[in-house]
Amino acid sequence: MRQPVGQYPGLKLWTALFFVFLYAPMVVLVAYSFNENKLAMIWGGFSLKWYVKIFTGGAIGEAAMNSLFVAVIATSIAVVIAIASALVLVREAKFKGAGASNALISMPLIVPEIVTAVATLMFFVMLKNLTGFDLGLGNIVIAHTVFCIPFAFMPIRARLQDMDMAVEYAARDLYASAWNAFRYVTLPLLMPGVIAGAMLAFVISLDDFIITQMISGPGTTTLPVYIYSMIRNGITPEVNAASTILIAVSTALVTVYWYVSRPKKA
């Protein structure tokens, strides 16, 4: 039976308009990041000086290093916790409380981020009042780790659910210990999901603003928070250049995530 052709012609138009509306502002932002003029929206010629200023400037460079440090540490911890959680919830799915555990680990995806940010701020304030300790950048690392766990967990769980347990049983039948079976059989097969989860968690941590804005203090400013502080003084090509760098990094990581997580052809 032939498929109907051109059944939804208007839908294609609206879809195209949606993508134009979604990405046109980003194209404009990237274009004006090469503006010679200090006034962001008045074109004064092509220049790379704003990118040079970013990579040689002290404050913005420190903010970028803070973002990378937090994203790497938070992603690493979140992936380890996500792997352990996926193994328990998938391999031991019938244990009592599995449904509640799945709901709890997915909760940050449902709760509005502003609520999570306020709750996290109150928790660290209470902790400081009780103990007197202020972890500084460590507070952001902890908050990002907790927030990133569900994003790392989803692709890892999906990959684990699609894996054939027969290969693991075969390894155990060949006298492999539980650790060796996991290390040499389960983990290599799980690696596409681990990489996808790590890339997704890294992007979420690198781009996060609301939670970081709530709990950051002196010396713990990350790049998104720094960009926001620059915008408050007026949009300049330097802001556009910093935003373009974030877009480029996020796009690269999302591309890797898409490539790793896409279904493989037989």
Tab-separated table of C-alpha atoms in Angstrom:
chain	number	residue	atom	x	y	z
A	1	MET	CA	0.000	0.000	0.000
A	2	ARG	CA	1.399	3.377	-1.017
A	3	GLN	CA	1.956	5.930	1.708
A	4	PRO	CA	0.072	9.238	1.342
A	5	VAL	CA	2.325	11.978	-0.044
A	6	GLY	CA	2.034	15.554	1.117
A	7	GLN	CA	-0.559	14.748	3.760
A	8	TYR	CA	0.686	17.422	6.152
A	9	PRO	CA	2.148	20.217	4.017
A	10	GLY	CA	1.447	22.895	6.623
A	11	LEU	CA	3.222	20.921	9.322
A	12	LYS	CA	6.523	21.065	7.440
A	13	LEU	CA	6.229	24.843	7.142
A	14	TRP	CA	5.508	25.346	10.835
A	15	THR	CA	8.350	22.998	11.749
A	16	ALA	CA	10.744	24.985	9.560
A	17	LEU	CA	9.554	28.261	11.088
A	18	PHE	CA	10.052	26.821	14.556
A	19	PHE	CA	13.677	25.926	13.840
A	20	VAL	CA	14.290	29.337	12.276
A	21	PHE	CA	12.860	31.073	15.351
A	22	LEU	CA	14.872	28.776	17.654
A	23	TYR	CA	18.285	29.094	16.001
A	24	ALA	CA	18.193	32.500	14.297
A	25	PRO	CA	19.032	34.366	17.554
A	26	MET	CA	22.043	32.086	18.053
A	27	VAL	CA	23.244	32.778	14.515
A	28	VAL	CA	22.967	36.527	15.159
A	29	LEU	CA	24.840	36.164	18.475
A	30	VAL	CA	27.684	34.216	16.834
A	31	ALA	CA	27.927	36.712	13.955
A	32	TYR	CA	28.136	39.738	16.253
A	33	SER	CA	30.793	38.056	18.414
A	34	PHE	CA	33.208	38.961	15.587
A	35	ASN	CA	32.178	42.615	15.633
A	36	GLU	CA	35.007	45.161	15.796
A	37	ASN	CA	32.761	47.774	17.368
A	38	LYS	CA	32.391	47.789	21.150
A	39	LEU	CA	28.678	48.425	20.709
A	40	ALA	CA	27.274	44.941	20.208
A	41	MET	CA	24.550	45.717	17.655
A	42	ILE	CA	26.440	48.226	15.506
A	43	TRP	CA	28.644	46.428	13.002
A	44	GLY	CA	32.134	47.878	12.767
A	45	GLY	CA	33.970	45.218	10.819
A	46	PHE	CA	35.326	41.712	11.396
A	47	SER	CA	37.614	41.152	14.375
A	48	LEU	CA	38.808	38.363	16.678
A	49	LYS	CA	39.915	40.710	19.453
A	50	TRP	CA	37.047	39.755	21.772
A	51	TYR	CA	38.063	36.092	21.660
A	52	VAL	CA	41.672	37.116	22.321
A	53	LYS	CA	40.481	39.194	25.278
A	54	ILE	CA	38.543	36.243	26.676
A	55	PHE	CA	41.482	33.844	26.487
A	56	THR	CA	43.892	36.400	27.926
A	57	GLY	CA	41.576	38.062	30.440
A	58	GLY	CA	41.975	37.125	34.102
A	59	ALA	CA	38.430	37.130	35.499
A	60	ILE	CA	36.693	35.385	32.624
A	61	GLY	CA	39.515	32.858	32.336
A	62	GLU	CA	39.172	32.041	36.033
A	63	ALA	CA	35.406	31.645	35.603
A	64	ALA	CA	35.938	29.286	32.669
A	65	MET	CA	38.412	27.185	34.678
A	66	ASN	CA	35.921	27.028	37.562
A	67	SER	CA	33.245	25.797	35.145
A	68	LEU	CA	35.530	23.112	33.717
A	69	PHE	CA	36.689	21.987	37.162
A	70	VAL	CA	33.139	21.707	38.485
A	71	ALA	CA	31.839	19.987	35.346
A	72	VAL	CA	34.644	17.379	35.262
A	73	ILE	CA	34.425	16.485	38.964
A	74	ALA	CA	30.609	16.519	39.097
A	75	THR	CA	30.335	14.431	35.926
A	76	SER	CA	32.846	11.849	37.159
A	77	ILE	CA	31.072	11.353	40.486
A	78	ALA	CA	27.615	11.417	38.905
A	79	VAL	CA	28.566	8.739	36.351
A	80	VAL	CA	29.938	6.400	39.044
A	81	ILE	CA	26.763	6.788	41.102
A	82	ALA	CA	24.598	6.391	37.981
A	83	ILE	CA	26.340	3.134	37.015
A	84	ALA	CA	25.874	1.704	40.506
A	85	SER	CA	22.222	2.803	40.579
A	86	ALA	CA	21.507	1.361	37.135
A	87	LEU	CA	23.057	-1.987	38.074
A	88	VAL	CA	20.904	-2.199	41.174
A	89	LEU	CA	17.644	-0.973	39.607
A	90	VAL	CA	17.959	-2.990	36.388
A	91	ARG	CA	19.660	-6.183	37.567
A	92	GLU	CA	17.708	-6.228	40.842
A	93	ALA	CA	14.511	-4.654	39.566
A	94	LYS	CA	12.229	-6.816	41.736
A	95	PHE	CA	13.623	-5.751	45.104
A	96	LYS	CA	11.331	-3.928	47.495
A	97	GLY	CA	11.413	-0.188	46.919
A	98	ALA	CA	12.676	-0.342	43.321
A	99	GLY	CA	9.765	1.775	42.056
A	100	ALA	CA	10.320	4.415	44.732
A	101	SER	CA	14.058	4.444	44.011
A	102	ASN	CA	13.429	5.009	40.298
A	103	ALA	CA	11.083	7.861	41.143
A	104	LEU	CA	13.538	9.480	43.549
A	105	ILE	CA	16.492	9.326	41.161
A	106	SER	CA	14.339	10.921	38.434
A	107	MET	CA	12.917	13.617	40.725
A	108	PRO	CA	15.403	16.392	39.731
A	109	LEU	CA	14.111	16.108	36.154
A	110	ILE	CA	10.576	16.940	37.309
A	111	VAL	CA	11.084	19.452	40.111
A	112	PRO	CA	11.552	23.033	38.808
A	113	GLU	CA	15.218	23.980	38.924
A	114	ILE	CA	14.514	27.140	40.906
A	115	VAL	CA	13.007	24.987	43.668
A	116	THR	CA	16.086	22.764	43.666
A	117	ALA	CA	18.307	25.851	43.777
A	118	VAL	CA	16.485	27.373	46.767
A	119	ALA	CA	16.466	24.052	48.624
A	120	THR	CA	20.186	23.572	47.953
A	121	LEU	CA	20.951	27.101	49.175
A	122	MET	CA	18.998	26.544	52.388
A	123	PHE	CA	20.783	23.235	52.969
A	124	PHE	CA	24.263	24.759	52.640
A	125	VAL	CA	23.305	27.731	54.816
A	126	MET	CA	22.043	25.343	57.504
A	127	LEU	CA	25.215	23.253	57.180
A	128	LYS	CA	27.383	26.336	57.565
A	129	ASN	CA	25.431	27.521	60.616
A	130	LEU	CA	25.738	24.115	62.281
A	131	THR	CA	29.348	23.277	61.443
A	132	GLY	CA	30.936	26.561	60.379
A	133	PHE	CA	32.315	24.941	57.239
A	134	ASP	CA	32.037	26.591	53.843
A	135	LEU	CA	33.343	24.390	51.038
A	136	GLY	CA	33.395	27.238	48.495
A	137	LEU	CA	33.646	25.690	45.055
A	138	GLY	CA	32.946	22.319	46.668
A	139	ASN	CA	29.370	23.435	47.326
A	140	ILE	CA	28.839	23.877	43.589
A	141	VAL	CA	30.469	20.510	42.869
A	142	ILE	CA	28.119	18.745	45.303
A	143	ALA	CA	25.042	20.537	43.959
A	144	HIS	CA	25.957	19.817	40.337
A	145	THR	CA	26.721	16.181	41.117
A	146	VAL	CA	23.283	15.611	42.617
A	147	PHE	CA	21.567	17.470	39.783
A	148	CYS	CA	23.524	15.607	37.064
A	149	ILE	CA	22.940	12.073	38.348
A	150	PRO	CA	19.551	11.595	36.582
A	151	PHE	CA	20.966	12.852	33.275
A	152	ALA	CA	23.828	10.343	33.493
A	153	PHE	CA	21.504	7.615	34.761
A	154	MET	CA	19.007	7.631	31.871
A	155	PRO	CA	21.288	6.538	28.984
A	156	ILE	CA	23.196	4.125	31.227
A	157	ARG	CA	19.983	2.441	32.354
A	158	ALA	CA	18.686	2.295	28.771
A	159	ARG	CA	21.924	0.667	27.605
A	160	LEU	CA	21.910	-1.810	30.488
A	161	GLN	CA	18.306	-2.825	29.804
A	162	ASP	CA	19.181	-3.673	26.184
A	163	MET	CA	22.210	-5.790	27.131
A	164	ASP	CA	21.990	-9.591	26.942
A	165	MET	CA	22.805	-11.063	30.346
A	166	ALA	CA	23.890	-14.320	28.688
A	167	VAL	CA	27.397	-12.933	28.135
A	168	GLU	CA	27.700	-12.142	31.827
A	169	TYR	CA	26.460	-15.610	32.750
A	170	ALA	CA	28.997	-17.078	30.344
A	171	ALA	CA	31.804	-15.129	32.025
A	172	ARG	CA	30.732	-16.390	35.444
A	173	ASP	CA	30.513	-19.959	34.109
A	174	LEU	CA	34.138	-19.550	32.985
A	175	TYR	CA	35.070	-18.861	36.626
A	176	ALA	CA	35.292	-15.083	36.361
A	177	SER	CA	34.669	-13.305	39.630
A	178	ALA	CA	31.815	-10.811	39.909
A	179	TRP	CA	34.299	-7.932	39.660
A	180	ASN	CA	36.141	-9.398	36.643
A	181	ALA	CA	32.845	-10.114	34.874
A	182	PHE	CA	31.816	-6.520	35.402
A	183	ARG	CA	35.224	-5.093	34.467
A	184	TYR	CA	35.897	-7.127	31.335
A	185	VAL	CA	32.367	-7.894	30.071
A	186	THR	CA	29.628	-5.640	31.463
A	187	LEU	CA	31.515	-2.332	31.539
A	188	PRO	CA	32.867	-2.500	27.939
A	189	LEU	CA	29.376	-3.322	26.656
A	190	LEU	CA	27.951	-0.550	28.813
A	191	MET	CA	30.522	2.021	27.683
A	192	PRO	CA	28.378	3.685	24.934
A	193	GLY	CA	25.746	4.466	27.566
A	194	VAL	CA	28.411	5.634	30.015
A	195	ILE	CA	29.927	7.995	27.439
A	196	ALA	CA	26.499	9.310	26.453
A	197	GLY	CA	25.537	9.863	30.086
A	198	ALA	CA	28.847	11.566	30.849
A	199	MET	CA	28.512	13.923	27.871
A	200	LEU	CA	24.959	14.829	28.835
A	201	ALA	CA	25.871	15.400	32.480
A	202	PHE	CA	28.909	17.485	31.492
A	203	VAL	CA	26.789	19.770	29.291
A	204	ILE	CA	24.177	20.194	32.023
A	205	SER	CA	26.844	21.094	34.583
A	206	LEU	CA	28.763	23.400	32.254
A	207	ASP	CA	25.656	25.350	31.251
A	208	ASP	CA	23.894	25.474	34.626
A	209	PHE	CA	23.076	28.955	35.859
A	210	ILE	CA	20.189	28.962	38.346
A	211	ILE	CA	21.629	26.593	40.958
A	212	THR	CA	25.132	28.019	40.577
A	213	GLN	CA	23.885	31.589	40.889
A	214	MET	CA	22.158	30.715	44.150
A	215	ILE	CA	25.097	29.090	45.913
A	216	SER	CA	28.188	30.667	44.341
A	217	GLY	CA	30.278	33.071	46.369
A	218	PRO	CA	33.449	35.141	45.948
A	219	GLY	CA	36.032	33.237	43.936
A	220	THR	CA	33.548	30.542	42.851
A	221	THR	CA	32.008	32.279	39.842
A	222	THR	CA	31.439	30.007	36.853
A	223	LEU	CA	31.274	31.072	33.220
A	224	PRO	CA	27.437	31.268	32.894
A	225	VAL	CA	27.237	33.371	36.078
A	226	TYR	CA	30.066	35.594	34.838
A	227	ILE	CA	28.313	36.092	31.493
A	228	TYR	CA	25.154	37.106	33.347
A	229	SER	CA	27.096	39.672	35.373
A	230	MET	CA	28.552	41.062	32.126
A	231	ILE	CA	25.079	41.394	30.596
A	232	ARG	CA	23.941	43.514	33.559
A	233	ASN	CA	26.466	46.132	32.442
A	234	GLY	CA	25.279	46.009	28.829
A	235	ILE	CA	25.710	43.529	26.014
A	236	THR	CA	29.108	43.765	24.321
A	237	PRO	CA	30.817	41.604	21.687
A	238	GLU	CA	32.804	40.075	24.549
A	239	VAL	CA	29.546	38.698	25.972
A	240	ASN	CA	28.675	37.355	22.533
A	241	ALA	CA	32.106	35.731	22.211
A	242	ALA	CA	31.853	34.047	25.611
A	243	SER	CA	28.341	32.827	24.777
A	244	THR	CA	29.563	31.533	21.411
A	245	ILE	CA	32.249	29.489	23.135
A	246	LEU	CA	29.618	27.929	25.399
A	247	ILE	CA	27.427	27.165	22.382
A	248	ALA	CA	30.352	25.557	20.551
A	249	VAL	CA	31.329	23.353	23.505
A	250	SER	CA	27.721	22.323	24.181
A	251	THR	CA	27.104	21.571	20.504
A	252	ALA	CA	30.235	19.430	20.271
A	253	LEU	CA	29.323	17.424	23.357
A	254	VAL	CA	25.690	16.970	22.311
A	255	THR	CA	26.914	15.772	18.902
A	256	VAL	CA	29.118	13.187	20.591
A	257	TYR	CA	26.173	12.158	22.794
A	258	TRP	CA	23.916	11.750	19.748
A	259	TYR	CA	26.522	9.764	17.850
A	260	VAL	CA	27.242	7.400	20.747
A	261	SER	CA	23.602	6.845	21.753
A	262	ARG	CA	22.113	6.395	18.270
A	263	PRO	CA	20.924	2.860	17.386
A	264	LYS	CA	23.574	0.839	15.610
A	265	LYS	CA	22.695	-0.683	12.242
A	266	ALA	CA	22.815	-4.454	12.107
